Coordinates of C-alpha atoms in Angstrom, one line a residue:
X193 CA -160.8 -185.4 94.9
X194 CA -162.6 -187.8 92.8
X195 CA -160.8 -190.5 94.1
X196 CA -161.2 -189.6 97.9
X197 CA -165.3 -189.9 96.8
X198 CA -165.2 -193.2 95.0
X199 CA -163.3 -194.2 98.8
X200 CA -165.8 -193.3 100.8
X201 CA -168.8 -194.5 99.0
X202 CA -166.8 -198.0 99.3
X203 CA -166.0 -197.2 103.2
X204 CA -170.0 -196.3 103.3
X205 CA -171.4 -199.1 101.3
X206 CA -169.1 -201.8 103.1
X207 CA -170.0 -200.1 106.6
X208 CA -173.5 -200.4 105.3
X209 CA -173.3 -203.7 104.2
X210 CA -171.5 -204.7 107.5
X211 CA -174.2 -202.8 109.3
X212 CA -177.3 -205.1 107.7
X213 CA -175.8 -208.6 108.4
X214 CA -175.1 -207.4 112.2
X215 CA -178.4 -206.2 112.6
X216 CA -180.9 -208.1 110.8
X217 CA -178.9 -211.3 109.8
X218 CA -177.4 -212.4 113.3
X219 CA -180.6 -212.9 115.0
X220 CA -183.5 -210.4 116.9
X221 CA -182.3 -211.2 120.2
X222 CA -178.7 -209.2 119.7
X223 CA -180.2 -206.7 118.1
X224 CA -179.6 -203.5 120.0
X225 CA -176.0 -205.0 120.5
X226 CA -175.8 -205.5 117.1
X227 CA -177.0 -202.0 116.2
X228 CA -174.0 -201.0 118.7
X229 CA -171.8 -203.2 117.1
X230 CA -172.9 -202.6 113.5
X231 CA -172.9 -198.5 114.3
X232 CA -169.4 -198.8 115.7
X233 CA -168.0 -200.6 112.6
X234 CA -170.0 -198.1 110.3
X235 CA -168.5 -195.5 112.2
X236 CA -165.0 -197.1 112.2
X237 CA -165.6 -197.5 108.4
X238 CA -166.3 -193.7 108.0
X239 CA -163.2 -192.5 110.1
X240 CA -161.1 -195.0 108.1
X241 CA -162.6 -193.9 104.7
X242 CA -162.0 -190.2 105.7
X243 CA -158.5 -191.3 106.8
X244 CA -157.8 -193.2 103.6
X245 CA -159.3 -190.6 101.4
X246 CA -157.2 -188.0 103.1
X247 CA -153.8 -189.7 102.5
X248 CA -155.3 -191.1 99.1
X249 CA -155.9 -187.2 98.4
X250 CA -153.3 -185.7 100.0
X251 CA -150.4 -187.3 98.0
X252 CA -151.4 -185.8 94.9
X253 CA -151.4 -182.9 96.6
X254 CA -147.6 -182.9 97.8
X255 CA -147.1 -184.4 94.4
X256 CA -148.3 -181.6 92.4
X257 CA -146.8 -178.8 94.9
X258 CA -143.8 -180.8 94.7
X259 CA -144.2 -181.0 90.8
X260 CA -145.1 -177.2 90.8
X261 CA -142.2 -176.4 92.7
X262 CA -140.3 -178.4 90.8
X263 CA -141.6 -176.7 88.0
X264 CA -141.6 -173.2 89.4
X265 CA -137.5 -174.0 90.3
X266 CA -136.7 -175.1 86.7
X267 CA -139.0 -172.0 85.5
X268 CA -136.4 -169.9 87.9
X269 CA -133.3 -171.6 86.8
X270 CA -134.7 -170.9 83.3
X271 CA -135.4 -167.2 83.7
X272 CA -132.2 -166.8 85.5
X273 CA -130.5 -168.6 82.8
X274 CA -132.7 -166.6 80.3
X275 CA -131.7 -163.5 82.0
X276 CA -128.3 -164.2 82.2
X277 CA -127.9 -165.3 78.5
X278 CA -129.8 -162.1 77.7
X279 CA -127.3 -160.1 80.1
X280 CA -124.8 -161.6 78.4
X281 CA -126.0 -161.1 75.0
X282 CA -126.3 -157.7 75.9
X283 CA -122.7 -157.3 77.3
X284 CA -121.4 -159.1 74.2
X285 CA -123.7 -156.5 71.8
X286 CA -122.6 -153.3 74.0
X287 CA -119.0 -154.8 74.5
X288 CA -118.9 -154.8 69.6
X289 CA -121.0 -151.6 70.0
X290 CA -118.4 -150.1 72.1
X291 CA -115.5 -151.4 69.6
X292 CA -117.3 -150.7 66.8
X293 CA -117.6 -147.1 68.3
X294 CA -113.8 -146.9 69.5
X295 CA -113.0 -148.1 65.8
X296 CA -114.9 -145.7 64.0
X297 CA -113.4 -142.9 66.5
X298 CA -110.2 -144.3 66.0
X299 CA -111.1 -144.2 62.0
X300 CA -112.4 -140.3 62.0
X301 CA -109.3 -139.6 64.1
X302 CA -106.8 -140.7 62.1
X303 CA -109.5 -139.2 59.0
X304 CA -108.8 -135.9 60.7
X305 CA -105.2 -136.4 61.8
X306 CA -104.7 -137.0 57.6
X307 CA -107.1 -133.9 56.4
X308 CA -104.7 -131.7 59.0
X309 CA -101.2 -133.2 57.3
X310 CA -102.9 -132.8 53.8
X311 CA -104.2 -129.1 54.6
X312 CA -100.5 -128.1 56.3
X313 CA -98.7 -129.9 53.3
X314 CA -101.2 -127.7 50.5
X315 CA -100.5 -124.1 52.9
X316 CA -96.7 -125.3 53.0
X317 CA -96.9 -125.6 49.5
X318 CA -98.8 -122.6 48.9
X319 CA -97.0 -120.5 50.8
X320 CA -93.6 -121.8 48.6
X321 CA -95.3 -121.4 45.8
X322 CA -95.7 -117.7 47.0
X323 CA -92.5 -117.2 48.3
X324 CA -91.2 -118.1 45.0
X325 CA -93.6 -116.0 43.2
X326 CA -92.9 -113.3 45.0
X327 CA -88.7 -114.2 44.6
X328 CA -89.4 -114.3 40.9
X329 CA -91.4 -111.0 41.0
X330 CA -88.4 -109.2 42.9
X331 CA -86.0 -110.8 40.7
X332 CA -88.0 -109.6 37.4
X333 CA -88.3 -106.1 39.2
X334 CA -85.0 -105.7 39.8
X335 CA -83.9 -106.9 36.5
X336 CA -86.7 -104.5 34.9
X337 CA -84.9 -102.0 37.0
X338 CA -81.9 -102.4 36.0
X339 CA -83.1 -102.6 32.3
X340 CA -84.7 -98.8 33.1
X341 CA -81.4 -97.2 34.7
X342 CA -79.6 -98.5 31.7
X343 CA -81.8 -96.8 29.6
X344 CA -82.2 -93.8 30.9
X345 CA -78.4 -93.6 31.8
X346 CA -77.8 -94.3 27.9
X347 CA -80.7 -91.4 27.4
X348 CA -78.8 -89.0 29.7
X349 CA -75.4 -90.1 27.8
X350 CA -77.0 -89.4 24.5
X351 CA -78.7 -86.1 25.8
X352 CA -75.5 -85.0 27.1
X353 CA -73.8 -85.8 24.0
X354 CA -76.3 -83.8 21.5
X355 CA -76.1 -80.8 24.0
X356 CA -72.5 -80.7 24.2
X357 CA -73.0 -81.0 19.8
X358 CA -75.9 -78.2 19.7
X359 CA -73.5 -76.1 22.2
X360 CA -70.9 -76.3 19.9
X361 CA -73.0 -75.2 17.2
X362 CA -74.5 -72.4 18.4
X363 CA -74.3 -69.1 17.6
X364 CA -73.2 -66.0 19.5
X365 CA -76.9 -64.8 18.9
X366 CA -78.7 -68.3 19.9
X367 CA -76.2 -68.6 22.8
X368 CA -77.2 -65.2 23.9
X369 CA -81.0 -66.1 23.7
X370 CA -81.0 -68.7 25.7
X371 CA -79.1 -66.6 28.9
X372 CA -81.6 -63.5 28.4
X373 CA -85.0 -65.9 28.1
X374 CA -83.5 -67.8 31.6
X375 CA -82.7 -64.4 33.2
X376 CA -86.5 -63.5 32.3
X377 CA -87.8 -66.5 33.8
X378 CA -85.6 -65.7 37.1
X379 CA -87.9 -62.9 38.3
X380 CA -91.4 -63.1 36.6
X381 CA -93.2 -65.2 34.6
X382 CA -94.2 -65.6 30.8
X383 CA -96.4 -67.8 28.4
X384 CA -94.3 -69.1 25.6
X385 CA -95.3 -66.6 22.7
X386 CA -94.8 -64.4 25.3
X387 CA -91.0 -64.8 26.2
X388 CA -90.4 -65.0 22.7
X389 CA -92.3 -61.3 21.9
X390 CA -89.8 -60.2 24.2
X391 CA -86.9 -61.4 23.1
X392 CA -87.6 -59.8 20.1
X393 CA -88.9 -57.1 21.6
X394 CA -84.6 -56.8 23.4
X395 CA -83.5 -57.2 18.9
X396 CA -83.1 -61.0 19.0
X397 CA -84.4 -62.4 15.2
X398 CA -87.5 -64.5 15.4
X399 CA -85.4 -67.5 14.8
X400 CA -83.2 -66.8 17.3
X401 CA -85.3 -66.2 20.2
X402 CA -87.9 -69.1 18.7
X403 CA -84.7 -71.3 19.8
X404 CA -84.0 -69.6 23.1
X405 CA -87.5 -69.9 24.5
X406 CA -87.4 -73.9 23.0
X407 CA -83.7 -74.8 24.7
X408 CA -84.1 -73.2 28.2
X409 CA -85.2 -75.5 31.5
X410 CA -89.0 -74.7 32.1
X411 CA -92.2 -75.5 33.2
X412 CA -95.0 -73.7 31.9
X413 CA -97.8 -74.9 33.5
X414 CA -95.6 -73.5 36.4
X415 CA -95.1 -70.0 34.8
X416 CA -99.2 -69.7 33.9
X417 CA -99.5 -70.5 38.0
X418 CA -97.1 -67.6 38.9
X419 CA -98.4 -65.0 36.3
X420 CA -101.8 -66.2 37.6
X421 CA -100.9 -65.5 41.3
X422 CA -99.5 -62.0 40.0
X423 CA -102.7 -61.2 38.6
X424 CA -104.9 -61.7 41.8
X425 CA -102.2 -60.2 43.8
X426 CA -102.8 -56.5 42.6
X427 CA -106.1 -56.5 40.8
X428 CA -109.6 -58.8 40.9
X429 CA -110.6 -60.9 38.3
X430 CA -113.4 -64.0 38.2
X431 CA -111.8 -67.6 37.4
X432 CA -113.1 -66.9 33.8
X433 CA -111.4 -63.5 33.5
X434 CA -108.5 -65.0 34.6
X435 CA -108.0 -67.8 32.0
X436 CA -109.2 -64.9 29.6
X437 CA -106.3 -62.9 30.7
X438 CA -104.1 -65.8 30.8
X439 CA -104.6 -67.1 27.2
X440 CA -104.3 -63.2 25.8
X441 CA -101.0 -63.0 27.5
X442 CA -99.9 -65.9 25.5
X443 CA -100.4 -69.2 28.0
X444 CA -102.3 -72.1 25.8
X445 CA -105.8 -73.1 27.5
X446 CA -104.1 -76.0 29.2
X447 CA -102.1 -74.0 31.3
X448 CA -104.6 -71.4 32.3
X449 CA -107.2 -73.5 33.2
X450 CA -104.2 -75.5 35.5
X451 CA -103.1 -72.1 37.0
X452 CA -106.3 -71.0 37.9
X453 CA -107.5 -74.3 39.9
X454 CA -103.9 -74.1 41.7
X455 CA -103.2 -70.3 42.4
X456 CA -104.5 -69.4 46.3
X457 CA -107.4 -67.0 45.7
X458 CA -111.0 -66.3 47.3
X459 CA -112.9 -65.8 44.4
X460 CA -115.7 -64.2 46.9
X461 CA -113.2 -61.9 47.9
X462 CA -112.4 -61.1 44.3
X463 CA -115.7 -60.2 43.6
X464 CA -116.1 -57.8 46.4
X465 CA -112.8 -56.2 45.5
X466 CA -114.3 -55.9 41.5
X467 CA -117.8 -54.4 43.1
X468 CA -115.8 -51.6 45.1
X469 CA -113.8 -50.9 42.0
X470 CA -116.9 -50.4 39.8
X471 CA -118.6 -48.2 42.8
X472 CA -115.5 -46.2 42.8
X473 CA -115.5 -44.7 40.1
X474 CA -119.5 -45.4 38.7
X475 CA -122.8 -45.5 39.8
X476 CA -124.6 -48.9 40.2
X477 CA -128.1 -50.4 41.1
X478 CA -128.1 -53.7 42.9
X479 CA -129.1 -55.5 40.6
X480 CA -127.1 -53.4 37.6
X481 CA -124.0 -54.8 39.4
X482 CA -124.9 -57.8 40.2
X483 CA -125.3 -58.4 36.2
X484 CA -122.2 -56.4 36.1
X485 CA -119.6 -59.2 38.2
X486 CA -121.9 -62.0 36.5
X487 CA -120.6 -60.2 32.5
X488 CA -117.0 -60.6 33.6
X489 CA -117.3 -64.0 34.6
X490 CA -118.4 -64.2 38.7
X491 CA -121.1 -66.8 39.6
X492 CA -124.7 -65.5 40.7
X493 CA -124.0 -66.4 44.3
X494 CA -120.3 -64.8 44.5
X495 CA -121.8 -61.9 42.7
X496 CA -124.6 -61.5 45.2
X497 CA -122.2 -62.2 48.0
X498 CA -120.4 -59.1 46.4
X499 CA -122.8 -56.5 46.6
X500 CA -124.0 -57.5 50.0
X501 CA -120.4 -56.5 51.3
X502 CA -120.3 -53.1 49.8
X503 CA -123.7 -52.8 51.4
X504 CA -125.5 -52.2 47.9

C-alpha cells in the first residue's frame, strides 16, 4: 500500500509538472488548449498511476495469498503429517498396550493353570496320605484285634482250665451249693448275703454256701431290679423306702439305688396306694398325712398329689 502512494504522488507531481510547462511555459495564446492538453495528460497521468499502483499493489497481494496458501498447505500437510504420526504413535502405543495386556493374561493364565496343578497335586497327595493313614489305621486295628481275640481266647482257655481244676476239687457239699443257690436264682431274686442266709438257712456251712453264692453265673444289679419290681408289684413304697428295703434285704447301696431308677413304677401312684392304706385302717388330717407319705420317703408334691386322690 505504501508503495501504490509513493506511485501516485510521482504520477501526480509529473502530471503536475507536465501540466505547468503546457500551460504557462508554451505561450498565452494556446492557453485554453494547453489547459486541455495539460488536463488530459494529468488525467492520463492519474489513470496510469492508479493502473501502475494497482498492479504494483496487487502482486504482493497474490504473492502473499499465494505465500499464505502456500503456507496454509505446508501447515495442512504438517498437521496431517502431525496427525498421522500421532495416529500412528498411538496405534504403535495401543498395538504394546494390547501385547503387553495379552502377555500378562497369558502370564496370570498359565499363573493359574500352575496354582490348579499344584493344588490337585497337594489334594492327590493329601488324599494318599489319608488313604494310607487310614490303611495303616485298619491294619493296626486289625492287628490290635487279633492281639484282643488271642487274649481273651487264652483267658477263656485258662478260665476253662481252672474251672475244670476247681470242679474237680470240689466237694459233694460245695458242688451241691452251687445247684441249690442257681435253682434260687431261677424263680426269685436275692441280694448276696441274702442267698447265702438261705443256704444256710437249707443246713449248708457258712463256708460252703459263702462259695456257692461266689461260683454261680449272676448279675446282681439285675437281682436288686427284680426284687425291686416285686416290691412295687404287691405293696407301695417311695423311691427312698425302697432302697431302704432293698439294702435291709441284703442288696449293697449300688444296687438299690440302680434298681430303683430302672424298675417301671409311678411313684404318684405309689403314694396314693400308701394314703388309702393309711386311711384304711387309721384316721388322718390332710395335712397329718401329707407329713405322713413325706416320713416314709414321698416328695411334697407326690405326697399332696396323694391326698388329693383319696379326696382328703
Amino acid at each position: 500500500m505504501e508503495t501504490f502512494l509513493m506511485i501516485l504522488m510521482l504520477m501526480a507531481l509529473a502530471g503536475m509538472l507536465a501540466f505547468v510547462v503546457l500551460a504557462f511555459v508554451k505561450g498565452k495564446g494556446n492557453r485554453g488548449k494547453n489547459f486541455a492538453m495539460s488536463g488530459g495528460c494529468l488525467f492520463a497521468f492519474l489513470v496510469l498511476a492508479l493502473i501502475l499502483g494497482s498492479m504494483v499493489e496487487e502482486a504482493p497481494v497474490a504473492e502473499e495469498a499465494a505465500t499464505k496458501a502456500s503456507s496454509e498447505d505446508e501447515e495442512a500437510e504438517e498437521k496431517s503429517k502431525q496427525e498421522e504420526e500421532a495416529k500412528k504413535a498411538e496405534e504403535e502405543v495401543q498395538k504394546e498396550q494390547e501385547e503387553q495386556e495379552a502377555e500378562e493374561a497369558e502370564e496370570q493364565a498359565k499363573k493359574e493353570q500352575e496354582e490348579q496343578e499344584a493344588k490337585e497335586a497337594e489334594e492327590q497327595a493329601k488324599k494318599e496320605q489319608e488313604e494310607q493313614e487310614a490303611k495303616e489305621a485298619e491294619e493296626q486295628a486289625k492287628k490290635e484285634q487279633e492281639v484282643k481275640e488271642a487274649e481273651e481266647q487264652a483267658k477263656k482257655e485258662e478260665e476253662q482250665k481252672a474251672m475244670e481244676a476247681q470242679e474237680k476239687s470240689l466237694t459233694v457239699s460245695q458242688e451241691q451249693a452251687v445247684k441249690m443257690a442257681q435253682d434260687y436264682l431261677d424263680y426269685t431274686a436275692f441280694s448276696k448275703t441274702g442267698l447265702i442266709e438261705q443256704l444256710e438257712y437249707e443246713g449248708f456251712h457258712s463256708e460252703d454256701a459263702a462259695y456257692a453264692v461266689e461260683n454261680i453265673t449272676v448279675d446282681w444289679k439285675e437281682q436288686a431290679v427284680n426284687a425291686a419290681q416285686d416290691y412295687v408289684d404287691y405293696t407301695a413304697f417311695s423311691k427312698t423306702g425302697l432302697i431302704e428295703q432293698l439294702e435291709f434285704e441284703g442288696f449293697r447301696l449300688e444296687d438299690a439305688a440302680y434298681a430303683v431308677e430302672n424298675i417301671t413304677v409311678d411313684w404318684k401312684e405309689q403314694a396314693v396306694m400308701a394314703a388309702q392304706d393309711y386311711l384304711d385302717y387309721t384316721s388322718f388330717s390332710r395335712q397329718g398325712l401329707i407329713d405322713q407319705l413325706k416320713y416314709e420317703g414321698y416328695s411334697t408334691e407326690d405326697a399332696t398329689y396323694a391326698v388329693d386322690q383319696v379326696g382328703l
